[in-house]
Coordinates of C-alpha atoms (C1' of nucleotides) in Angstrom, one line a residue:
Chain A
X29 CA 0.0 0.0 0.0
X30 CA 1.1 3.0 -1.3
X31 CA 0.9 6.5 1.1
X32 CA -0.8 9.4 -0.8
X33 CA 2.6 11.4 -1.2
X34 CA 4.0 8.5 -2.4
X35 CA 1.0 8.3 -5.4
X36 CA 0.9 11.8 -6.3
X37 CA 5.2 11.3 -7.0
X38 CA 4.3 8.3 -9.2
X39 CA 1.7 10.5 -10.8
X40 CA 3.7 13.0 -11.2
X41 CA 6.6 11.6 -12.9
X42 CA 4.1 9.5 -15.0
X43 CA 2.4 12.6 -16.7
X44 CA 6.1 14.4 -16.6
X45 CA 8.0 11.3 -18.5
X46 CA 5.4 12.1 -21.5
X47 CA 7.5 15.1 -22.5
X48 CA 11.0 13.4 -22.7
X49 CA 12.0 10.4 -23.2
X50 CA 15.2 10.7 -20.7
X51 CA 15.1 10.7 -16.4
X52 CA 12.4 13.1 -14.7
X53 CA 14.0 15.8 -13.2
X54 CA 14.1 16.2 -9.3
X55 CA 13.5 19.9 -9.9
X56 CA 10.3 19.5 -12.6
X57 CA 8.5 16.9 -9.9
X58 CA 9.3 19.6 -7.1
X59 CA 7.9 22.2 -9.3
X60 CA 4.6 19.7 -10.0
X61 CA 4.0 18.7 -6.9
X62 CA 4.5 22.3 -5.4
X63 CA 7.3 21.2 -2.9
X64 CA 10.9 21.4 -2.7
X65 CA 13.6 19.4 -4.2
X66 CA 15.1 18.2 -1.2
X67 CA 12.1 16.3 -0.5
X68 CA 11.3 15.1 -3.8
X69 CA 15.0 13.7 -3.5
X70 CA 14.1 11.9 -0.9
X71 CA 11.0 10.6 -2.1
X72 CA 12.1 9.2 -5.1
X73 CA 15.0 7.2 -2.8
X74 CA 12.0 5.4 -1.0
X75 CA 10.1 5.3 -4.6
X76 CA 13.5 3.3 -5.9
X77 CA 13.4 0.9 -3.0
X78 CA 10.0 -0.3 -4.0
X79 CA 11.4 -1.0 -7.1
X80 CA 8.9 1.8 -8.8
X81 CA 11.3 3.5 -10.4
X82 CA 14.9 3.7 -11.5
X83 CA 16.3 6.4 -9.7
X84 CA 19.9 7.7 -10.4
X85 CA 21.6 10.5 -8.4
X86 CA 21.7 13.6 -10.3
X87 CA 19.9 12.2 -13.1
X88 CA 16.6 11.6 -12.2
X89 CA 13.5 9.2 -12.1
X90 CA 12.0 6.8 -14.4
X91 CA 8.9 5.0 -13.7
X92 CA 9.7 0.9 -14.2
X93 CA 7.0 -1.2 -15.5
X94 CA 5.6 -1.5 -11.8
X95 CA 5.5 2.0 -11.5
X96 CA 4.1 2.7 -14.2
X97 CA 1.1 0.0 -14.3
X98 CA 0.6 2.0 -10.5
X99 CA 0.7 5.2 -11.9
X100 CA -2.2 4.6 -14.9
X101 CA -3.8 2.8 -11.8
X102 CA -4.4 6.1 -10.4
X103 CA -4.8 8.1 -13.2
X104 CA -7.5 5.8 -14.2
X105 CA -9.3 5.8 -11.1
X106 CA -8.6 9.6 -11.7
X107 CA -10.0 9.9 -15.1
X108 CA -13.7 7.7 -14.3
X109 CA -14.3 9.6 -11.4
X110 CA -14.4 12.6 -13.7
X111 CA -16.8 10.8 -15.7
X112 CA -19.0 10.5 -13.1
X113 CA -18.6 14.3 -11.5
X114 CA -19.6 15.6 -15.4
X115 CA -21.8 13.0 -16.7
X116 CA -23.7 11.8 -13.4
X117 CA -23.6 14.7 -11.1
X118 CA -23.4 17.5 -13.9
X119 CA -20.4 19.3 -12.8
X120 CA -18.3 21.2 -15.6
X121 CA -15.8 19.6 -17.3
X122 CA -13.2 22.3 -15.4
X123 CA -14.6 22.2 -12.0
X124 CA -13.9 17.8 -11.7
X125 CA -10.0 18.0 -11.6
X126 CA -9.4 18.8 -7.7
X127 CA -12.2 16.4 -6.9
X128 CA -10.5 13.8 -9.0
X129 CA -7.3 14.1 -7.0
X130 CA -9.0 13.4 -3.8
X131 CA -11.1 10.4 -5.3
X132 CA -8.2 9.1 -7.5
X133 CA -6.8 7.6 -4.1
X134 CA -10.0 5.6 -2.8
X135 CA -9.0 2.1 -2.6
X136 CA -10.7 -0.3 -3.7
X137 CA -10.9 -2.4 -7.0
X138 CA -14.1 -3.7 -6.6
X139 CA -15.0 -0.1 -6.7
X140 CA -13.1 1.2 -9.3
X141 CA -14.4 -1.3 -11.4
X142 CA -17.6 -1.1 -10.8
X143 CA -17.8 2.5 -11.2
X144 CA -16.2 1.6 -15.2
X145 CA -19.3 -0.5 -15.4
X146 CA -21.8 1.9 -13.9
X147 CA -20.2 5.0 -16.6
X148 CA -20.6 2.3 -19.5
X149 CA -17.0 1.6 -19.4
X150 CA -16.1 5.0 -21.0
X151 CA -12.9 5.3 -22.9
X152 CA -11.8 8.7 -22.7
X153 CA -12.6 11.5 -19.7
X154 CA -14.0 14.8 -20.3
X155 CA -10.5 16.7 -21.5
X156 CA -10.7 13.8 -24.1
X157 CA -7.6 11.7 -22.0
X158 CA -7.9 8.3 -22.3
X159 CA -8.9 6.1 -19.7
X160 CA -6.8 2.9 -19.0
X161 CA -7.9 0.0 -18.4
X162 CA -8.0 -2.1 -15.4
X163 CA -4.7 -3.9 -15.8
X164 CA -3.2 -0.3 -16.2
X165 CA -3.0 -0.7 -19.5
X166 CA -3.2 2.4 -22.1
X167 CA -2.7 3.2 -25.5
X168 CA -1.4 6.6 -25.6
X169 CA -2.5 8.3 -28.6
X170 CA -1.6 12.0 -29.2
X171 CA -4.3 14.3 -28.2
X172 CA -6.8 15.7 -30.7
X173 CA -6.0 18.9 -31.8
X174 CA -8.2 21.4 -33.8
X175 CA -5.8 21.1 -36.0
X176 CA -6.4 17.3 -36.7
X177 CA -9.8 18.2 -37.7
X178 CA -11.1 17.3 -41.5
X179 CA -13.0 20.1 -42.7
X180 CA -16.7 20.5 -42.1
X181 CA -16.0 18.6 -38.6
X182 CA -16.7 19.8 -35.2
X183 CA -14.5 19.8 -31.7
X184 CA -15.0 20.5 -28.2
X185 CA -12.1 22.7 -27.0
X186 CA -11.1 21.1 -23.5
X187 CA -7.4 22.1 -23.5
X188 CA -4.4 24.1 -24.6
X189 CA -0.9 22.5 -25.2
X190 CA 1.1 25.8 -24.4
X191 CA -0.4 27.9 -21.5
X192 CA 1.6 31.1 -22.2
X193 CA -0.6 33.9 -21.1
X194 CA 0.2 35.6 -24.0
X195 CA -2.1 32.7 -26.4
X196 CA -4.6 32.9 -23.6
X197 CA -4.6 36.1 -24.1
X198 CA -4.8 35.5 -27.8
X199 CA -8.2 33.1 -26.9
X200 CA -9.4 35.5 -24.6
X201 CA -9.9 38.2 -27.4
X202 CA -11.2 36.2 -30.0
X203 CA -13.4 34.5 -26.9
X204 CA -12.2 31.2 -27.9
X205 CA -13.4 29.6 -24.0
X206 CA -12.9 26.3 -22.6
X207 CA -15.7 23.9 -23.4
X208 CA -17.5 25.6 -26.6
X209 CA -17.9 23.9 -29.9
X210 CA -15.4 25.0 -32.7
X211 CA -16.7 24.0 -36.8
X212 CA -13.6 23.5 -38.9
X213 CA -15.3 24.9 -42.4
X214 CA -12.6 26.0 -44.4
X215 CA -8.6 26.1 -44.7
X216 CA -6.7 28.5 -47.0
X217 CA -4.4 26.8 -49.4
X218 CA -1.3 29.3 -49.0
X219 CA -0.7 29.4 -44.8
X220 CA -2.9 26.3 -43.9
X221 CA -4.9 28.6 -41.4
X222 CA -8.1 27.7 -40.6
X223 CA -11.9 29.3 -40.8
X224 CA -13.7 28.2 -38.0
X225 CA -17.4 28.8 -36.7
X226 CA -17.8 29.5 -33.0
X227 CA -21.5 29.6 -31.7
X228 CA -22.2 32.4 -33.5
X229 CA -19.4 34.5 -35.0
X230 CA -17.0 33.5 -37.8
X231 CA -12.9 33.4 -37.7
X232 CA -9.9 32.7 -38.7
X233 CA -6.8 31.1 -37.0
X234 CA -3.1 29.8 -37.7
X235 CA -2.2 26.8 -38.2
X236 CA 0.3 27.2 -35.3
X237 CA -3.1 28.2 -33.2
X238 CA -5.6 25.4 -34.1
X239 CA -2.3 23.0 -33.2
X240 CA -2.6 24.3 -29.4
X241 CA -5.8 24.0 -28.7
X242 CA -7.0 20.4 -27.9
X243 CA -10.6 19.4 -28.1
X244 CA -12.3 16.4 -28.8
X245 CA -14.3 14.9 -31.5
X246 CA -18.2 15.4 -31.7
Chain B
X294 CA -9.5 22.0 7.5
X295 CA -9.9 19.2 10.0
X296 CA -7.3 16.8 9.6
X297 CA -8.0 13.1 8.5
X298 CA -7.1 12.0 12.5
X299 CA -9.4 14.8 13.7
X300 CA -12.2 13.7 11.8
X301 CA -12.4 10.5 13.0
X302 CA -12.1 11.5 16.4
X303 CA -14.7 13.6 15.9
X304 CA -17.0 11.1 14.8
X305 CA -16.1 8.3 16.9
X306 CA -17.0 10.6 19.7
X307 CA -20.6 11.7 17.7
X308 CA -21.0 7.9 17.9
X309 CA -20.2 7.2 21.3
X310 CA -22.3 9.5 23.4
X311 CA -25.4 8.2 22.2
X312 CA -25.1 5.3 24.9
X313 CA -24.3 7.9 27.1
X314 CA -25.0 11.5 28.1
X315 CA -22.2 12.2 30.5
X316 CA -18.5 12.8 28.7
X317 CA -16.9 9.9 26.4
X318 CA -13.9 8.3 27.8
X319 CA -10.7 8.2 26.4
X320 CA -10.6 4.5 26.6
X321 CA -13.6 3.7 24.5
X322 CA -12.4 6.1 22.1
X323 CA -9.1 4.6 21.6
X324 CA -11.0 1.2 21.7
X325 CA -13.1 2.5 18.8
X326 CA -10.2 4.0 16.6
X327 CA -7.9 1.4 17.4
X328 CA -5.4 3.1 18.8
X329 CA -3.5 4.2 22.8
X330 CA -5.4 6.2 25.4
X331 CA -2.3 8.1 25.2
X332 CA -2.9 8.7 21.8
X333 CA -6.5 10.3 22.6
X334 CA -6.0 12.4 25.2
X335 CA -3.7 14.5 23.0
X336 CA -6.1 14.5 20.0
X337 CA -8.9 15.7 23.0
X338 CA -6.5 18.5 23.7
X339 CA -6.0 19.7 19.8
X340 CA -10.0 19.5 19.3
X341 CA -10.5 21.6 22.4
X342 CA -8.3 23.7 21.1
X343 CA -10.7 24.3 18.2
X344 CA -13.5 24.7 20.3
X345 CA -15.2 21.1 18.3
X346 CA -15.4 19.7 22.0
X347 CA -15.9 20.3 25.4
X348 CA -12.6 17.9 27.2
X349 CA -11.8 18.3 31.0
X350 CA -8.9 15.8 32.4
X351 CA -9.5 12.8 33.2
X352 CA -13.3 13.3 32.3
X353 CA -13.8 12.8 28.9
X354 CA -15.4 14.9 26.0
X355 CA -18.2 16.1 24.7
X356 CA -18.7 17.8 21.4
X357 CA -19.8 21.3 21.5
X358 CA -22.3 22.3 18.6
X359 CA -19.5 23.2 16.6
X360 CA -18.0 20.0 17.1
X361 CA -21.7 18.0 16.5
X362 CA -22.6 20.3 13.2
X363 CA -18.9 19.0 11.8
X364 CA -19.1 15.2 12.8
X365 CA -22.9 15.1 11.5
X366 CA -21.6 16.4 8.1
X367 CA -19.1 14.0 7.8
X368 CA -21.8 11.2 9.0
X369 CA -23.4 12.5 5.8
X370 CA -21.3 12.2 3.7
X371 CA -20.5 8.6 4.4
X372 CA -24.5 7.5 4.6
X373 CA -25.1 8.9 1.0
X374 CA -21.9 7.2 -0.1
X375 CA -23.2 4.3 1.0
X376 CA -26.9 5.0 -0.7
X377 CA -24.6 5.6 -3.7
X378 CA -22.4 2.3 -3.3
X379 CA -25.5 0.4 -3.0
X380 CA -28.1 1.7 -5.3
X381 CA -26.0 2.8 -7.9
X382 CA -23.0 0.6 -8.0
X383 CA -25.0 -2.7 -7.0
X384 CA -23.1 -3.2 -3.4
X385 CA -24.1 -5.4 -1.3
X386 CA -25.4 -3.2 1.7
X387 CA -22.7 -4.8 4.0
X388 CA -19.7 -4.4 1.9
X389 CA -19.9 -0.4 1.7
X390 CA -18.9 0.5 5.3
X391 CA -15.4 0.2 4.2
X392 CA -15.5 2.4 1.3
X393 CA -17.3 5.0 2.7
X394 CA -14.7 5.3 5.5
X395 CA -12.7 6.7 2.7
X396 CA -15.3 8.1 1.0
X397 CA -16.2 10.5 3.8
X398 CA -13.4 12.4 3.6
X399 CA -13.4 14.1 0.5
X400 CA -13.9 17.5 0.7
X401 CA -16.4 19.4 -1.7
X402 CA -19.6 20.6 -0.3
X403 CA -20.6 20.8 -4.4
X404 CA -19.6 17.3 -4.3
X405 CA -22.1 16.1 -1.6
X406 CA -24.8 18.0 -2.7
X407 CA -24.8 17.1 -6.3
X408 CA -24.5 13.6 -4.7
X409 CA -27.5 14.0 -2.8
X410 CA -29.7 15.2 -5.6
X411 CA -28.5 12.3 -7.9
X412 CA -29.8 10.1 -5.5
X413 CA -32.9 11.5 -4.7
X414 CA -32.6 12.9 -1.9
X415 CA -32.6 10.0 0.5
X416 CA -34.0 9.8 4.2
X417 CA -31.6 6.6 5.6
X418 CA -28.6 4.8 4.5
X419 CA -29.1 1.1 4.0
X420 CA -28.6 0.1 7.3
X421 CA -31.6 2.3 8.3
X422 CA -29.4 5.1 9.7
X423 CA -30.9 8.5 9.1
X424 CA -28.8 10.7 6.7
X425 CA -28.6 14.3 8.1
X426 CA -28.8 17.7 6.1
X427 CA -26.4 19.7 4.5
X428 CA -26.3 21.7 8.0
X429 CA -25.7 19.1 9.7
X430 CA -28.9 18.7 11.2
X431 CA -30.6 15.8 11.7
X432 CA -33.6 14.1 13.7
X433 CA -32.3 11.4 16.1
X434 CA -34.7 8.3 15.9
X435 CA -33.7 5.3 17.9
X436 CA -33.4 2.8 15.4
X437 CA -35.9 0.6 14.1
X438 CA -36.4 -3.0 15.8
X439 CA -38.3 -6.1 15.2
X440 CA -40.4 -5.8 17.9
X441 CA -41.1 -2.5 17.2
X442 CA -43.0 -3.9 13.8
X443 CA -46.7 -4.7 14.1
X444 CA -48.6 -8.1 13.2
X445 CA -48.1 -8.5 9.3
X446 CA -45.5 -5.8 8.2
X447 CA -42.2 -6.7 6.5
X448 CA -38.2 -5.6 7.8
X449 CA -35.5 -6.4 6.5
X450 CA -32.8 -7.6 8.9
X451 CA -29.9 -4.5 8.8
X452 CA -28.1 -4.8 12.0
X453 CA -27.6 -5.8 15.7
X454 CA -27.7 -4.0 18.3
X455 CA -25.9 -6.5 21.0
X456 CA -23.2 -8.3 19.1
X457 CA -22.3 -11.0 21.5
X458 CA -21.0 -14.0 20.1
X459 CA -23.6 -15.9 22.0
X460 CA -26.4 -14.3 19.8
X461 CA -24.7 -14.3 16.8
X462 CA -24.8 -18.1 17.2
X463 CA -28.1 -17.6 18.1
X464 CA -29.2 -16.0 14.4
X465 CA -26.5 -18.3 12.9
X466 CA -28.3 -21.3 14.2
X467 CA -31.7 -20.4 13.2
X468 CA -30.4 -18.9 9.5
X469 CA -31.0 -15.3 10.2
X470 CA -28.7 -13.5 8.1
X471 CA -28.2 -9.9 7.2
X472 CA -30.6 -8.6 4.6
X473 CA -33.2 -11.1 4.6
X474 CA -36.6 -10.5 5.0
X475 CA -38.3 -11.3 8.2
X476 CA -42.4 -10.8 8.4
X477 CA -44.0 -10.8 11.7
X478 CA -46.8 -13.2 11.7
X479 CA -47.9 -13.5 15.0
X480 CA -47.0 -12.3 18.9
X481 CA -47.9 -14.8 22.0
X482 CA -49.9 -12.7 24.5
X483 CA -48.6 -14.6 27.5
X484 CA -44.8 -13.9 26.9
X485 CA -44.5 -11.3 23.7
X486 CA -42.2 -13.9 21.9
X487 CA -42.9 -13.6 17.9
X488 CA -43.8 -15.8 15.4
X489 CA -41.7 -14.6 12.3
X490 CA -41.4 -15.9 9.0
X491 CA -38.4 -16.0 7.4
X492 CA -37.4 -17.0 3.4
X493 CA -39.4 -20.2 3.2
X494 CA -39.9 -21.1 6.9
X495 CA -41.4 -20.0 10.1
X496 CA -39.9 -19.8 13.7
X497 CA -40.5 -18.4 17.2
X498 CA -38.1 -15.9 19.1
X499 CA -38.6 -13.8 22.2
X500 CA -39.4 -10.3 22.9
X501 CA -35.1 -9.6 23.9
X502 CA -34.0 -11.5 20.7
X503 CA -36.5 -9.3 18.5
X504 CA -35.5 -6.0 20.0
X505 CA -31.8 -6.7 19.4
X506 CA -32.6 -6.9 15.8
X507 CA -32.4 -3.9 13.9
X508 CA -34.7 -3.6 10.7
X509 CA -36.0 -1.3 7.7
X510 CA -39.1 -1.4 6.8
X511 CA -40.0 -3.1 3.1
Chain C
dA216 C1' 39.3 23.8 -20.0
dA217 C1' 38.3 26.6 -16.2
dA218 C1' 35.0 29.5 -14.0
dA219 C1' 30.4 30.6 -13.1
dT220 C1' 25.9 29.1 -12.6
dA221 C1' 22.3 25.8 -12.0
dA222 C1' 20.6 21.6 -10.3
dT223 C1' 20.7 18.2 -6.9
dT224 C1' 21.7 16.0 -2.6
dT225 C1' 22.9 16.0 2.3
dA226 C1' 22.4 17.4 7.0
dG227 C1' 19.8 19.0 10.4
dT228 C1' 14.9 20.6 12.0
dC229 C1' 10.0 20.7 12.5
dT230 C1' 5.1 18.9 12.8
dT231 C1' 1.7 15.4 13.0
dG232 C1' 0.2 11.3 14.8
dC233 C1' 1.3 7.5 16.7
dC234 C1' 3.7 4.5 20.5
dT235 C1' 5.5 2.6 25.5
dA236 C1' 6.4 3.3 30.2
dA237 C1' 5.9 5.9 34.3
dA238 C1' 3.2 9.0 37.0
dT239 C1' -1.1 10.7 38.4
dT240 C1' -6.0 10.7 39.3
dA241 C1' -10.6 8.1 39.8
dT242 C1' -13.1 4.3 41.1
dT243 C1' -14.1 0.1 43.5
dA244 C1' -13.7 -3.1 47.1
dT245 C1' -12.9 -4.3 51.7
Chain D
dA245 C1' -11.9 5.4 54.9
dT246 C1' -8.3 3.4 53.1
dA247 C1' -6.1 0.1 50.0
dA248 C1' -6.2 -1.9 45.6
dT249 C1' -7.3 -1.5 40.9
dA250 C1' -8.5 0.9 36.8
dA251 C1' -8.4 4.8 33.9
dT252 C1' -6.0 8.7 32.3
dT253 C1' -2.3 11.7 31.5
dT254 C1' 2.6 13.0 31.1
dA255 C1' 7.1 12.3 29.4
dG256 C1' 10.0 10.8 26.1
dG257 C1' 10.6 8.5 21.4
dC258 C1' 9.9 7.2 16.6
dA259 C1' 8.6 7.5 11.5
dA260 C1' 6.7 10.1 7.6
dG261 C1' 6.9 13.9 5.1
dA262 C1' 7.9 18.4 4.7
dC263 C1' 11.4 22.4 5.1
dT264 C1' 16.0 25.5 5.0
dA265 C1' 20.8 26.0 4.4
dA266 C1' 25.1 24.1 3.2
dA267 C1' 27.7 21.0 0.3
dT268 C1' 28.2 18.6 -3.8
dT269 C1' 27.8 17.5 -8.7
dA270 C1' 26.3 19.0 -13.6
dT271 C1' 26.0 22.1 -17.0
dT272 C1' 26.8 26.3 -19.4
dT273 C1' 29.6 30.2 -20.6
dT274 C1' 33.6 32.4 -21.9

DNA sequence: AAAATAATTTAGTCTTGCCTAAATTATTAT
DNA sequence: ATAATAATTTAGGCAAGACTAAATTATTTT
């Protein structure tokens, strides 16, 4: 049995090994998991001893197998739980995540598996992650972005890749928000940027644009 | 933010002093957490602190209002868990203690409301328990018993109230088991003892074994 | 390649929640 | 009413998980 500090680590080297292929940083979990270094260093000793990662001194943390079936254990207890908080109990699909991290540490498999069966065994969550399944097994395809869209097509937007203010900005005044429905309906030959319908209005973006904004198919 | 410790201290004494209206002892609840005497009487002290109880040495405690508001909403929480486990997830009713020991602990007020209207609204857990209000209010009942049925009504069997191995045997012998149905058929005038019928068969027991069986009404 | 800088680890401390053993206070029995 | 027993508290320790500051190792710059 795993403590919860000891989860979130796995967790948090799990999503941060996604964006390099080489050891997690020390200094990249710390920053994650809003704590300092020092103790990150120690947790990723006690994390080696359980033989849930390969830890190297001064050159981080990588999840082995264990670890990483444990890690997509959580994230999929994670990821159905938000199923339930949207489709069940009608939150919105930005207001699940802290609950998740609370309910993503509830153990029982009995539980977590019956909750797959109760949601229809669902195979993505509402930011259009995939959900693993019980063995911890998941195929990891590349999010969806707007930019993967086929023209005449329509996409929930549930995420953006980069979070500079200056694109939010950028969504902000063209009120691109989280959650509304974006219609791909035509793409200029010369630049590759996109004419999109919102609710109501008409635009146009970049292709470097419609390749931040992740949504999912509808 | 109560922590996870505090909590349970703070229901365990909720729980307690209903057998009794003078202060809870530190023994019984260190006998109810598992855990030292020792270990209590500084938890009593931080709650005090806090104003959730009323602790004098060597005395016991008694929650204040404060204290009773808090513990009753995390009684909540874990009835409607349950009500969820059972109705929704197809529990049996006594496999979900567990679970919603965990359960009970998740803070979002959101969460347990949205949880509440999902399921309706409910009046009792499965065990019979009354589930109080988001205030934490709630109307004490003594629990339903057996004997308190009348001559042709239905309970089912959800609990006892004296759990001596000696009557366990008792029920064991006679093949009353948690959940089944139990119809009173008939009462003795001389003695009170019950004629009951069970699944397929019909038996005799006395006024003290029917009022140590708790029931919900069907 | 050495110096400067950045990242990481180590050492030492703190808090929470638990423990055992000893001391103290309550209760019960004679 | 006092002695014996039981319950409770105090004192002192321990492990987990966090922190700061100092020491060490990597990386980058010149």
């Amino acid at each position: 049995m795993l403590s919860l500090s000891e989860e979130n680590h796995l967790k948090s080297i799990f999503h941060l090994s996604l964006n390099s292929d080489s050891g997690v940083s020390t200094n990249s979990i710390a920053n994650n998991l809003n704590t300092k270094a020092s103790s990150v260093t120690e947790m990723l000793k006690k994390l080696s001893e359980k033989s849930l990662i390969v830890y190297i001194k001064y050159h981080g943390a990588q999840l082995t197998e264990l670890g990483r079936k444990t890690a997509l254990k959580i994230i999929r207890k994670h990821r159905l739980w938000e199923v339930f908080l949207v489709e069940k109990l009608d939150f919105k699909w930005d207001e699940v995540h802290e609950i998740a991290e609370q309910l993503e540490h509830i153990q029982s498999e009995k539980l977590t598996n019956k909750l797959d069966k109760f949601l229809n065994f669902p195979t993505h969550d509402p930011h259009g992650d995939p959900i693993p399944n019980p063995a911890g097994f998941i195929k990891i395809t590349p999010k969806l972005k707007l930019s993967d869209l086929g023209i005449g097509e329509t996409g929930k937007f549930v995420g953006v890749k980069d979070s500079s203010s200056a694109f939010l900005k950028y969504l902000d005044k063209r009120k691109i928000s989280l959650g509304c429905n974006i219609k791909v309906l035509h793409q200029e030959e010369f630049d590759q940027s996109l004419h999109i319908g919102l609710d109501d209005t008409n635009l146009t973006i970049s292709v470097k644009s419609a390749s931040n904004l992740y949504i999912t198919k509808i």
